[in-house]
mmCIF file of C-alpha atoms and ligand atoms in Angstrom:
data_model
loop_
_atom_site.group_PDB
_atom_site.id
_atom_site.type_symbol
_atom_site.label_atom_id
_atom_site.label_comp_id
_atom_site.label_asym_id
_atom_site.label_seq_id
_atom_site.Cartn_x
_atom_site.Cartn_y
_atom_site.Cartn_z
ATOM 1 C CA UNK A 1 107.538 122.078 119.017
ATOM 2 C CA UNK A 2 104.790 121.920 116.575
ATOM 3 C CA UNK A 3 104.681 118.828 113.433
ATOM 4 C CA UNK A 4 104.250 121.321 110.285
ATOM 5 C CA UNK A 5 104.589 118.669 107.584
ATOM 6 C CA UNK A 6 105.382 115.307 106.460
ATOM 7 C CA UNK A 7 106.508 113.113 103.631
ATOM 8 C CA UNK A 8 107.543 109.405 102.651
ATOM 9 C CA UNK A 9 109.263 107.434 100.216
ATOM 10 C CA UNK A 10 109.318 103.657 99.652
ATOM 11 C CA UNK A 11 111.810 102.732 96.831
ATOM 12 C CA UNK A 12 109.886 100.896 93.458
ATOM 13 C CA UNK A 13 110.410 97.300 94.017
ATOM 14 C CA UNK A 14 107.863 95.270 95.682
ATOM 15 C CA UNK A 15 109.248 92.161 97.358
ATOM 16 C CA UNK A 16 106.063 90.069 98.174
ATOM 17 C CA UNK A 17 106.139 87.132 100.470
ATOM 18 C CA UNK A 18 105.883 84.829 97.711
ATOM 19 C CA UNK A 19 108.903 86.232 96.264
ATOM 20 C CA UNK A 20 111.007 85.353 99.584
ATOM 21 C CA UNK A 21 108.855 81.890 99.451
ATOM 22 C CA UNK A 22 110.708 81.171 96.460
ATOM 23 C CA UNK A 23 114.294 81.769 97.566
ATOM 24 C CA UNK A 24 114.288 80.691 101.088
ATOM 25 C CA UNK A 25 112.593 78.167 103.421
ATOM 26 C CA UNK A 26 109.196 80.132 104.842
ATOM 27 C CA UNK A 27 106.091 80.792 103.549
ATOM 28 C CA UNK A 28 103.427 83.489 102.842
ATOM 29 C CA UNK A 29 100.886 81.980 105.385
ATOM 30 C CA UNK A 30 104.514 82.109 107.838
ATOM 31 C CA UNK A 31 105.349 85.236 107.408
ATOM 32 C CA UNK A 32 101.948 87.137 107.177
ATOM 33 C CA UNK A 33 100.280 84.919 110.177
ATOM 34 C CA UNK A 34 103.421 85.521 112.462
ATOM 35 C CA UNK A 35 104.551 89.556 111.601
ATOM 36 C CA UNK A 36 101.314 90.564 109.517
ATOM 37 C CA UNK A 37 103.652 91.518 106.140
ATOM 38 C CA UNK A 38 102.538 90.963 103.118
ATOM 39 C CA UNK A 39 105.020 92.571 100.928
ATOM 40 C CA UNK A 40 108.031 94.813 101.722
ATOM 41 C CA UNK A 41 110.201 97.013 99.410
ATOM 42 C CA UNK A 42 113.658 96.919 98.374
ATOM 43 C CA UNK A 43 116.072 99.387 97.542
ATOM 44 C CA UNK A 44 117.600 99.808 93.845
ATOM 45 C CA UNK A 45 121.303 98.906 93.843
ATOM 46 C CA UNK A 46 123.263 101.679 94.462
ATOM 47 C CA UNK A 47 120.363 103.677 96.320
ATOM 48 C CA UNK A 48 121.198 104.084 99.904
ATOM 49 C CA UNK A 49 119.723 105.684 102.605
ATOM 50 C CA UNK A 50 121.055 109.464 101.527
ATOM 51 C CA UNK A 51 118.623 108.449 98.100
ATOM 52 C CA UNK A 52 115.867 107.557 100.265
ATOM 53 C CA UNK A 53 116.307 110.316 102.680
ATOM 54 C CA UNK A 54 116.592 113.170 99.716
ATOM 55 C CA UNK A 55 113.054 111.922 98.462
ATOM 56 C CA UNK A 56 111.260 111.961 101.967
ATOM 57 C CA UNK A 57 112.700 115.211 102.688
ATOM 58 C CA UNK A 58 111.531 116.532 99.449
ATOM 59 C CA UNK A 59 108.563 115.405 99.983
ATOM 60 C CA UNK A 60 107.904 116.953 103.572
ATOM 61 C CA UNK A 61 109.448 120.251 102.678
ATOM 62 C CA UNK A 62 106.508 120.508 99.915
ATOM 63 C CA UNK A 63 104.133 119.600 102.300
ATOM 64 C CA UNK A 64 105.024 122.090 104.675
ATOM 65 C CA UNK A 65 104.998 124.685 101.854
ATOM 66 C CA UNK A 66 108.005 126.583 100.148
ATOM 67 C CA UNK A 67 109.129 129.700 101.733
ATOM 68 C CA UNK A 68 110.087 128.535 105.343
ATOM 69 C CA UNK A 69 113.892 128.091 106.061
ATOM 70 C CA UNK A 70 114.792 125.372 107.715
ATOM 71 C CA UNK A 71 117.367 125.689 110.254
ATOM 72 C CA UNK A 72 118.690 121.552 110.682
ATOM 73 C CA UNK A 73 118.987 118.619 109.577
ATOM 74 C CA UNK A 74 118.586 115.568 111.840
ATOM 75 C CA UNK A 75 118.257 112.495 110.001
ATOM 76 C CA UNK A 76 117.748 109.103 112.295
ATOM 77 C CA UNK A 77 119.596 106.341 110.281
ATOM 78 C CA UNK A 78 121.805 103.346 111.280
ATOM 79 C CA UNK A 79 122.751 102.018 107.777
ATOM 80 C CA UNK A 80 124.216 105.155 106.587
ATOM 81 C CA UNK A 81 125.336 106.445 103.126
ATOM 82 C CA UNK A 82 128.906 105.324 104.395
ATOM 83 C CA UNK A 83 129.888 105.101 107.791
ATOM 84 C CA UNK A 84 131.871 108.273 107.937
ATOM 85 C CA UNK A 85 130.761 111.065 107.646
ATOM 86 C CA UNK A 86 127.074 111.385 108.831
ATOM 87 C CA UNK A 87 124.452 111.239 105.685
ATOM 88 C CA UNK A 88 122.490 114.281 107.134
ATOM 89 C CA UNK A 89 125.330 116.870 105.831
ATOM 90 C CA UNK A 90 124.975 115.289 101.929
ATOM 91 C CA UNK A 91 121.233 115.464 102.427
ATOM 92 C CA UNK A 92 120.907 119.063 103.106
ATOM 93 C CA UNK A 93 123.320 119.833 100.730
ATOM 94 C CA UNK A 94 121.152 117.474 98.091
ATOM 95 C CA UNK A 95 117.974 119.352 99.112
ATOM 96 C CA UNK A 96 119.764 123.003 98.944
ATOM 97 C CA UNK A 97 119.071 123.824 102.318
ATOM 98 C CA UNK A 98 122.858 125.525 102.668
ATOM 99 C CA UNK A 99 125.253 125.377 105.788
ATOM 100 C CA UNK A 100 122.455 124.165 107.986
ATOM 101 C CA UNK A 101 123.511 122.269 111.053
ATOM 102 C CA UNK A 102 123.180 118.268 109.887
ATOM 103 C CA UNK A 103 123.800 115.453 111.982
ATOM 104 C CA UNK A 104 122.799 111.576 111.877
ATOM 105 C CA UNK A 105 121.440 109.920 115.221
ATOM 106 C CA UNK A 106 121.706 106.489 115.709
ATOM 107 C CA UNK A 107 118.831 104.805 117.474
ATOM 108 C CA UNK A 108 117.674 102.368 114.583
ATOM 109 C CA UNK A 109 113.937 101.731 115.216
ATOM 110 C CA UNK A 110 113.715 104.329 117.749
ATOM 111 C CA UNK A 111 116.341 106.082 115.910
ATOM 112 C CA UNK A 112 113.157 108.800 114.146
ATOM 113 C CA UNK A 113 111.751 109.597 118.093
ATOM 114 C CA UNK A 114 115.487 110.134 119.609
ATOM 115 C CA UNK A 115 115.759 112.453 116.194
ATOM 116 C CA UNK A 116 112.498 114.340 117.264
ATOM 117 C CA UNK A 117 112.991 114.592 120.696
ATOM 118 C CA UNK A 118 116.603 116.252 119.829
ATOM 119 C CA UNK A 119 114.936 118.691 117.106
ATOM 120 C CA UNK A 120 112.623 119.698 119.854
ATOM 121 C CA UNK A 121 115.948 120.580 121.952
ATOM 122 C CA UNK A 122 117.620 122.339 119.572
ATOM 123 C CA UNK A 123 114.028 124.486 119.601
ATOM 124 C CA UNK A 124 113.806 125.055 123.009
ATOM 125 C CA UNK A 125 117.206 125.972 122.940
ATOM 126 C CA UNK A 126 116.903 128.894 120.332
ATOM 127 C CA UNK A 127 119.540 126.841 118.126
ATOM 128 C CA UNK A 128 116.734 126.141 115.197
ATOM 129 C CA UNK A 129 113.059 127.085 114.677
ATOM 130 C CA UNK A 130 112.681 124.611 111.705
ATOM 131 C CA UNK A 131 114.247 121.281 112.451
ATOM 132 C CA UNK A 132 113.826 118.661 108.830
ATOM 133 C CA UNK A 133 113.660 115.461 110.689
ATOM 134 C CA UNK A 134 113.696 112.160 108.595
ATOM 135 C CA UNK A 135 113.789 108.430 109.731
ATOM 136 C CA UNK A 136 116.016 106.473 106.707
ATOM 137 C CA UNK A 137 117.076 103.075 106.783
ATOM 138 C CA UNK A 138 118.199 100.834 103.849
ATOM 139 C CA UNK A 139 118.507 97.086 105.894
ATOM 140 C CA UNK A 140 118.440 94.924 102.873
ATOM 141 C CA UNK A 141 122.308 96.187 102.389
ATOM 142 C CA UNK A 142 122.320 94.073 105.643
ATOM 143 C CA UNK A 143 120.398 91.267 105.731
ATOM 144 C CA UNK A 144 122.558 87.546 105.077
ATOM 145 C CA UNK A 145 121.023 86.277 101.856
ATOM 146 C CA UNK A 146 119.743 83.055 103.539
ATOM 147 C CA UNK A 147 118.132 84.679 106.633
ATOM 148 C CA UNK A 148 115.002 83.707 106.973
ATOM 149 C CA UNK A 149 114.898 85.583 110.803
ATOM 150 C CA UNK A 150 115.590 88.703 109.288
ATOM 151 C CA UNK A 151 114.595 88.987 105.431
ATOM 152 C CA UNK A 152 111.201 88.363 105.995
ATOM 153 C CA UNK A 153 110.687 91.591 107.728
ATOM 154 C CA UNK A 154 113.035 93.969 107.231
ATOM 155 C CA UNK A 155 111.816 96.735 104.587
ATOM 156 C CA UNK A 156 113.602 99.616 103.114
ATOM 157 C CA UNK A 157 111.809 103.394 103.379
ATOM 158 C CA UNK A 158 112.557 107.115 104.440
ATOM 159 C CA UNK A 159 109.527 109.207 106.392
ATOM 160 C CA UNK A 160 110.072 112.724 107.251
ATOM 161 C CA UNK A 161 108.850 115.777 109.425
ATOM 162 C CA UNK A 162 109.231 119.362 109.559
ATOM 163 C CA UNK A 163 108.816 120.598 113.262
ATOM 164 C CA UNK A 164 108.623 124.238 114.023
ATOM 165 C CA UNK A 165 108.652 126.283 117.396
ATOM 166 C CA UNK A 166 105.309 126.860 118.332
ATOM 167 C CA UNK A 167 103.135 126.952 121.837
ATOM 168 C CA UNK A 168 102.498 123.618 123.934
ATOM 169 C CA UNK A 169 98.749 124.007 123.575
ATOM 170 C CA UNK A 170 98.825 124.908 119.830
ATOM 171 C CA UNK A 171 97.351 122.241 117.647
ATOM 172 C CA UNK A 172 100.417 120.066 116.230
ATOM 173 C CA UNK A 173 102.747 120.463 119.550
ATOM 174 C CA UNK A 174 103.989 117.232 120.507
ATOM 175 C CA UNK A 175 104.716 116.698 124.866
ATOM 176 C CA UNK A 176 107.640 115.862 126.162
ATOM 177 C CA UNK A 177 109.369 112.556 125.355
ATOM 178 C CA UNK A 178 110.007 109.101 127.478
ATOM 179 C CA UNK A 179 113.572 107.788 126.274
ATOM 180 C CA UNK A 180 115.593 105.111 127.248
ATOM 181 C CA UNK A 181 118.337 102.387 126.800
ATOM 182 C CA UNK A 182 119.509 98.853 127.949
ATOM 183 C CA UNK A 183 122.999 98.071 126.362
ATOM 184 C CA UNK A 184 122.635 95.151 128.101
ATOM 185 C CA UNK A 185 120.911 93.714 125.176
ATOM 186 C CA UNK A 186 122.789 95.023 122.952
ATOM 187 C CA UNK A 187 123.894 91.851 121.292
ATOM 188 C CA UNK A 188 120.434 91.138 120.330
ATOM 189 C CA UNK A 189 119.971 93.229 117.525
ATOM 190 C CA UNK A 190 123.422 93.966 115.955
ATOM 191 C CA UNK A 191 125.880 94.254 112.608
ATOM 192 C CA UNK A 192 129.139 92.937 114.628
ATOM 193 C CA UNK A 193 131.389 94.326 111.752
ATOM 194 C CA UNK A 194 132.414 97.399 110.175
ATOM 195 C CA UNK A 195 132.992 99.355 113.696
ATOM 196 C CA UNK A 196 135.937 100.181 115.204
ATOM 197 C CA UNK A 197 135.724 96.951 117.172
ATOM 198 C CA UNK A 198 138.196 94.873 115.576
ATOM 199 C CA UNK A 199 136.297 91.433 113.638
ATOM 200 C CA UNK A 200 135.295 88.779 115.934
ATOM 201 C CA UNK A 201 137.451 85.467 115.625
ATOM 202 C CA UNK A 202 134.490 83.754 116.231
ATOM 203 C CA UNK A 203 131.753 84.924 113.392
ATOM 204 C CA UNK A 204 132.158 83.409 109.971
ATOM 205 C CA UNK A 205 133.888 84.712 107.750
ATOM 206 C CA UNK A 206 132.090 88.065 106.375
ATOM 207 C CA UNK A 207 128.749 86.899 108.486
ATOM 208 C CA UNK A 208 129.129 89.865 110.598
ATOM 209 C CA UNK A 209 128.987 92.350 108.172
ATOM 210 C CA UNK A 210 125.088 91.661 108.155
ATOM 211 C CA UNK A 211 122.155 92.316 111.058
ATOM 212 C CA UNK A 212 121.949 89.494 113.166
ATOM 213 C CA UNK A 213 118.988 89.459 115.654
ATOM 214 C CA UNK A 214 117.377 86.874 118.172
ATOM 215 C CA UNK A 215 113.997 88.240 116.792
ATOM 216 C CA UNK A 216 111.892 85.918 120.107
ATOM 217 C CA UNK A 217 114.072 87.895 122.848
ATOM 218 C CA UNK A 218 113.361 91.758 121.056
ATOM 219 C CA UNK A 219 109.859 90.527 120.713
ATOM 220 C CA UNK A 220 109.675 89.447 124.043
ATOM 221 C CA UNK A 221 111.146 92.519 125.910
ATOM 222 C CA UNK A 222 109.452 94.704 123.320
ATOM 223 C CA UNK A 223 105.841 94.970 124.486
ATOM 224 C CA UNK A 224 106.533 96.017 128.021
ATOM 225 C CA UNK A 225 109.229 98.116 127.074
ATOM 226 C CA UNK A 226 106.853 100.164 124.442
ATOM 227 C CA UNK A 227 103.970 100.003 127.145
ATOM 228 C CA UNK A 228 105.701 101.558 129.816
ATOM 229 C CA UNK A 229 107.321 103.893 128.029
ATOM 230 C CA UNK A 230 103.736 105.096 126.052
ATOM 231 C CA UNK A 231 102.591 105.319 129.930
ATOM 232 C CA UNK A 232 105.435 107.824 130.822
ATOM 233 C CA UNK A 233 104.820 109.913 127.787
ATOM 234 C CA UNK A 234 101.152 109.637 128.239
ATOM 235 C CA UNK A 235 101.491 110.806 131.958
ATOM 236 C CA UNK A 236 104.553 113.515 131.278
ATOM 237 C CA UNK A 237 101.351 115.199 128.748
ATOM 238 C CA UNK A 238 98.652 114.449 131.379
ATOM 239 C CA UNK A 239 96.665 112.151 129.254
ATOM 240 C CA UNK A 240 95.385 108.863 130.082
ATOM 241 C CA UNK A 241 94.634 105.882 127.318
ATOM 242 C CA UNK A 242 91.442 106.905 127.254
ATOM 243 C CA UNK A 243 92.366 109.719 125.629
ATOM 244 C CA UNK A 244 94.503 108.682 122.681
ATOM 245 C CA UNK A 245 92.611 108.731 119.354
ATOM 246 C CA UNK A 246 95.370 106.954 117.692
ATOM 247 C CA UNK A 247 98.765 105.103 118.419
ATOM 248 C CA UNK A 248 101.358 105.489 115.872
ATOM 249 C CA UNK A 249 103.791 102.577 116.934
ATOM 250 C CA UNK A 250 107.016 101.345 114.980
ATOM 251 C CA UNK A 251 105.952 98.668 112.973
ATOM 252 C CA UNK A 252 108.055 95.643 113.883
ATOM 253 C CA UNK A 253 105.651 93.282 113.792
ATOM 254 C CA UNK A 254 101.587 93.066 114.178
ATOM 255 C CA UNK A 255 101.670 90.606 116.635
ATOM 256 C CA UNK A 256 103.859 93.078 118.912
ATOM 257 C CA UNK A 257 101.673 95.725 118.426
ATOM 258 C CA UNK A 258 98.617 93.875 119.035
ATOM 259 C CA UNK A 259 100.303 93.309 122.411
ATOM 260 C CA UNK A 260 101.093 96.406 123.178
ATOM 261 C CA UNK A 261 97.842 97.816 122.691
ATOM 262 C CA UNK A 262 95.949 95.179 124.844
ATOM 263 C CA UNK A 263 98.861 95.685 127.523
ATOM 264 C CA UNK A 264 97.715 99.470 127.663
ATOM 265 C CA UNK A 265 93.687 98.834 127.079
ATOM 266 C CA UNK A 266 93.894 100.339 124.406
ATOM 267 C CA UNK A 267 91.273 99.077 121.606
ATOM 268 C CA UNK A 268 92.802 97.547 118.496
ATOM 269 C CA UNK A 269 90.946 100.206 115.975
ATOM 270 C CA UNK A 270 93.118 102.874 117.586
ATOM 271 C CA UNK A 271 96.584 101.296 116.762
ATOM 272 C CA UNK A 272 97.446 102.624 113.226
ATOM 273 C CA UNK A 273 98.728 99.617 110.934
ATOM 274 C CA UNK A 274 100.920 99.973 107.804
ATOM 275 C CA UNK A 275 103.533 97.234 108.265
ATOM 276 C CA UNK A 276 101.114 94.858 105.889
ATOM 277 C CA UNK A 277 102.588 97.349 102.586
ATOM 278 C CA UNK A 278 106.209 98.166 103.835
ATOM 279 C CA UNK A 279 107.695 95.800 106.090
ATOM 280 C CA UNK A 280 109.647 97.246 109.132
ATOM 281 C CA UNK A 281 111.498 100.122 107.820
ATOM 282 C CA UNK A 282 112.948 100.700 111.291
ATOM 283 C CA UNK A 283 114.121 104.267 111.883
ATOM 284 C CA UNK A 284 112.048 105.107 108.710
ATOM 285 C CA UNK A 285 108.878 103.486 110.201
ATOM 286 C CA UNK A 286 106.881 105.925 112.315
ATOM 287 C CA UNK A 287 107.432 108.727 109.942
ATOM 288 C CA UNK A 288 106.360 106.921 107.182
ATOM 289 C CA UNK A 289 103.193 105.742 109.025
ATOM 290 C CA UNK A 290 102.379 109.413 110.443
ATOM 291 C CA UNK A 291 102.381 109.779 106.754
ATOM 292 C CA UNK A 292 100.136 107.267 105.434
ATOM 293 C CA UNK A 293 97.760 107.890 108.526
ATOM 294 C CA UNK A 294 97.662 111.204 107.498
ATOM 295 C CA UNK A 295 97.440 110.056 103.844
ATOM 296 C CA UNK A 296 94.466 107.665 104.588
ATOM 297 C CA UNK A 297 92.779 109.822 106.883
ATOM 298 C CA UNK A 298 93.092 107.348 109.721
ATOM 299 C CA UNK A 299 94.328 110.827 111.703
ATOM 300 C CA UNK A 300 92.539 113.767 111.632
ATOM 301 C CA UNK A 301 92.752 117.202 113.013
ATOM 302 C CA UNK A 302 92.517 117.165 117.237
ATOM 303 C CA UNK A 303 93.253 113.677 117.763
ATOM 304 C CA UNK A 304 95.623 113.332 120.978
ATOM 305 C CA UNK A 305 98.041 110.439 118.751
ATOM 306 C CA UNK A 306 100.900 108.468 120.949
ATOM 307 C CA UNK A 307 104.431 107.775 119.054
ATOM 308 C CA UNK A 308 106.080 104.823 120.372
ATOM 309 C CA UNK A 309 109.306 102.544 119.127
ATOM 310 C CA UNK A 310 111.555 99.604 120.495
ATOM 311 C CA UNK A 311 114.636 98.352 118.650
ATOM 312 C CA UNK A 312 118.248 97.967 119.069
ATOM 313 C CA UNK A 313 120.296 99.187 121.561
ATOM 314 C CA UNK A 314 117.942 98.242 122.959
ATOM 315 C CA UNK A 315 116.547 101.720 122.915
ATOM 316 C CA UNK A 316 112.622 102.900 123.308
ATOM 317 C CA UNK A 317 111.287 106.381 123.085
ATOM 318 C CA UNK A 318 107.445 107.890 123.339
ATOM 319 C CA UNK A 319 105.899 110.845 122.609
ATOM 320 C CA UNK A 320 102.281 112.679 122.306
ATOM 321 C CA UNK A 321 101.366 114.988 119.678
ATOM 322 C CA UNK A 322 97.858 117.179 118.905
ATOM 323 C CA UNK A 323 97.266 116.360 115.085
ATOM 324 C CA UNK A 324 97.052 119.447 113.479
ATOM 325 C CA UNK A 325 95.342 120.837 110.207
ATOM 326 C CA UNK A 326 97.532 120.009 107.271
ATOM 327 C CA UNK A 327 97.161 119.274 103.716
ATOM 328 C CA UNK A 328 95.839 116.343 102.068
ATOM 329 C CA UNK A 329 98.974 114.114 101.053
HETATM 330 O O1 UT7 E 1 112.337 96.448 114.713
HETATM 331 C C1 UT7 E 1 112.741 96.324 116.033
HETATM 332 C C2 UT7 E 1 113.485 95.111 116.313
HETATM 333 N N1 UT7 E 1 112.938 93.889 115.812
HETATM 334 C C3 UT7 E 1 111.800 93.347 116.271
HETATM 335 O O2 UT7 E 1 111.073 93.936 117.063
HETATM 336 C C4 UT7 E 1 111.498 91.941 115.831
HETATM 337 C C5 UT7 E 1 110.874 91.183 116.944
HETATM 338 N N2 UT7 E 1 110.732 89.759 116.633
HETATM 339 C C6 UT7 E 1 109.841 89.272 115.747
HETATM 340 O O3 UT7 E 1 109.126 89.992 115.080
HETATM 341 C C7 UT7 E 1 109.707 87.771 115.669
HETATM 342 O O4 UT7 E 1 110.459 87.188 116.718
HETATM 343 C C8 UT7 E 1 110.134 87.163 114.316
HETATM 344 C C9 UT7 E 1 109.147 87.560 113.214
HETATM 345 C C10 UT7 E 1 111.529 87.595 113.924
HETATM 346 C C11 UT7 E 1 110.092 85.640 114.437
HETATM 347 O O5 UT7 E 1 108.769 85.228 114.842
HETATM 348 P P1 UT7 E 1 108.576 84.248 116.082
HETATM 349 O O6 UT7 E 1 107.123 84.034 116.212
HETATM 350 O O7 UT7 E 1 109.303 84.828 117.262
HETATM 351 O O8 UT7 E 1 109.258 82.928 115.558
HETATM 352 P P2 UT7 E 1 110.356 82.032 116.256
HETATM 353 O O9 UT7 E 1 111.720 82.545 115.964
HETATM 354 O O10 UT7 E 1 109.965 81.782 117.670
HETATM 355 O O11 UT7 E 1 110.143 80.655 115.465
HETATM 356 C C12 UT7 E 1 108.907 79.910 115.555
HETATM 357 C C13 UT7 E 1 108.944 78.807 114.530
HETATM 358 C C14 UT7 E 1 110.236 77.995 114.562
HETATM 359 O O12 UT7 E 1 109.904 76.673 114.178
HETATM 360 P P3 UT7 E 1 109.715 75.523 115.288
HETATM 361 O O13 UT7 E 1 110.990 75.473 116.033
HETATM 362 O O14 UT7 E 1 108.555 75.988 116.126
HETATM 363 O O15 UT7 E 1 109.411 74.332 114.452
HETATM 364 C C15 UT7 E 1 111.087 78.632 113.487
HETATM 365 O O16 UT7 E 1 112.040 77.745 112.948
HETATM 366 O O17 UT7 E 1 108.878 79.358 113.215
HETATM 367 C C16 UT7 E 1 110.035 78.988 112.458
HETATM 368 N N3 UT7 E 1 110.415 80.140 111.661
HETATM 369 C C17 UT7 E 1 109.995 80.329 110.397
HETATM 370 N N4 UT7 E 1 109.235 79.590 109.582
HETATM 371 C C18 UT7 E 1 108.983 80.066 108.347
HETATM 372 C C19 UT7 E 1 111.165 81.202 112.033
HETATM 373 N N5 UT7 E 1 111.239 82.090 111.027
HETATM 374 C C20 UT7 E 1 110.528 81.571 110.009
HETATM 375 C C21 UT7 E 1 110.232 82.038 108.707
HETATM 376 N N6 UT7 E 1 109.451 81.259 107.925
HETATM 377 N N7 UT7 E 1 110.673 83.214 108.229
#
């Protein structure tokens, strides 16, 4: 499987750490000192991650050129349009694709690598030979109005990739992936309500309709959890560190990646940092900052670049890819 083009969308408003300084206890010195955010963006009312998803997708599809059919949708997302049916079926209708295969996968943060790794199955499968991949999450739908845990990072954003079939050694073809899962720790990270799980007696009223998250525990299981799974993907592609160019890791927070870079030796000028402009977009966030690395020319044709992500479920997935020629964005 071979990346062939990308594309992003962050919805217009800005929401700046003053801004949240002004409507809840923390400050900008707070919030850009502990996660390295400085401003985040917010979705319009009434645009949801199908909106958001659309634009990225547009986006990627002119990047990759007009003329190529694409043969499925997979669009990583866990605050869908609605929560039945999957938003991947209204966004290849939106984009005219026709009666594509289209199907959501849940994952949140890591939600855009288990999306990736599937499109390359559905390759090597002969089911597709152009997957539209897109990573789409609108959390501020989700986030309680007073918490400070959660607003402060929590960004809304849609990044997305066309991946073709192509050869393992051509430039572009990503390696095999490293994915796993604790439910274990599945409480850490969760919206309680709106499942098939009938409310819980305990939860104020309405309170679990929003993400709750015990932000030290993610954090703290995080950085081993990305490391070790970057040093399965790394070793599944027969690279070592050494060799990366440029890690491309979900952007949860600065400090965590900072961590996770120094836990593989990796120097700090080779992890790619957007989080400062949008926040974590979680299953948005790695496509979005493959496309402003692209965009900023922080990648460049031939480097070896490592994908990694950790988030709820807990889930993690990594991946290697060859960056390959493509146009300016
Ligand atoms: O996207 C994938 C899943 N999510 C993540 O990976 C998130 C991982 N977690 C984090 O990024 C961090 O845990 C947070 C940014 C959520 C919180 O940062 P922290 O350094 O873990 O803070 P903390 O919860 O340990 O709190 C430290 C202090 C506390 O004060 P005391 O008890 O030391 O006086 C908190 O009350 O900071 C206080 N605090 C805040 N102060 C101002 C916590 N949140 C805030 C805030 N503004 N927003």
């Amino acid at each position: 499987m071979v990346l062939a083009g990308l594309g992003a969308y962050l919805p217009e408003e800005v929401v700046t750490n003053d801004d949240l300084s002004r409507v809840m206890d923390t400050s900008d010195e707070w919030i850009s000192s502990r996660t390295g955010i400085s401003q985040r963006r917010r979705a319009a009312e009434g645009q949801t991650s199908l909106h958001l998803a659309v634009e990225a997708g547009r986006e990627a599809l002119k990047h990759h050129g007009e003329g190529t059919a694409i043969d499925a949708v997979v669009v990583a997302t866990s605050t869908p349009h609605r929560l039945c049916p999957a938003t991947a079926p209204d966004v290849a209708t939106a984009l005219g694709l026709g009666h594509v295969p289209a199907f959501d996968v849940a994952a949140v943060c890591s939600g855009f690598v288990y999306a990736a790794a599937t499109a390359q199955g559905l390759i090597a499968a002969g089911t597709a030979r152009t997957v539209l991949v897109i990573g789409s999450d609108v959390f501020s739908s989700f986030l309680y109005p007073s918490d400070r845990n959660t607003r402060v990072i929590f960004g809304d954003g849609a990044g997305a990739a066309v991946v073709r079939a192509g050869d393992h050694d051509e430039p572009g073809a990503f390696g095999a992936f490293d994915l796993g899962s604790d439910g274990e720790g599945s409480d850490l990270i969760t919206i309680g309500g709106g499942g098939s799980m009938p409310p819980s007696e305990d939860a104020p009223a309405g309170r679990d309709q929003f993400l709750a998250m015990e932000g030290r525990e993610v954090y703290r299981r995080s950085i081993p959890g990305m490391a070790d799974s970057c040093r399965v993907a790394l070793d599944r592609r027969g690279w070592s560190i050494e060799d990366v160019d440029v890690m491309i890791g979900h952007q949860a927070n600065i400090r965590i990646l900072d961590a996770v870079a120094r836990n593989l030796d990796l120097e700090r000028e080779r992890c790619y940092v957007n989080i400062d402009r949008v926040g974590n977009t979680a299953g948005a966030s790695i496509p979005i900052a493959m496309t402003h690395a692209h965009a900023d020319g922080a990648v460049r044709a031939g480097d070896k670049v490592l994908l990694t992500a950790f988030g709820a479920g807990l889930t993690w997935g990594s991946t290697t890819l060859t960056w390959p020629e493509l146009p300016t964005i």
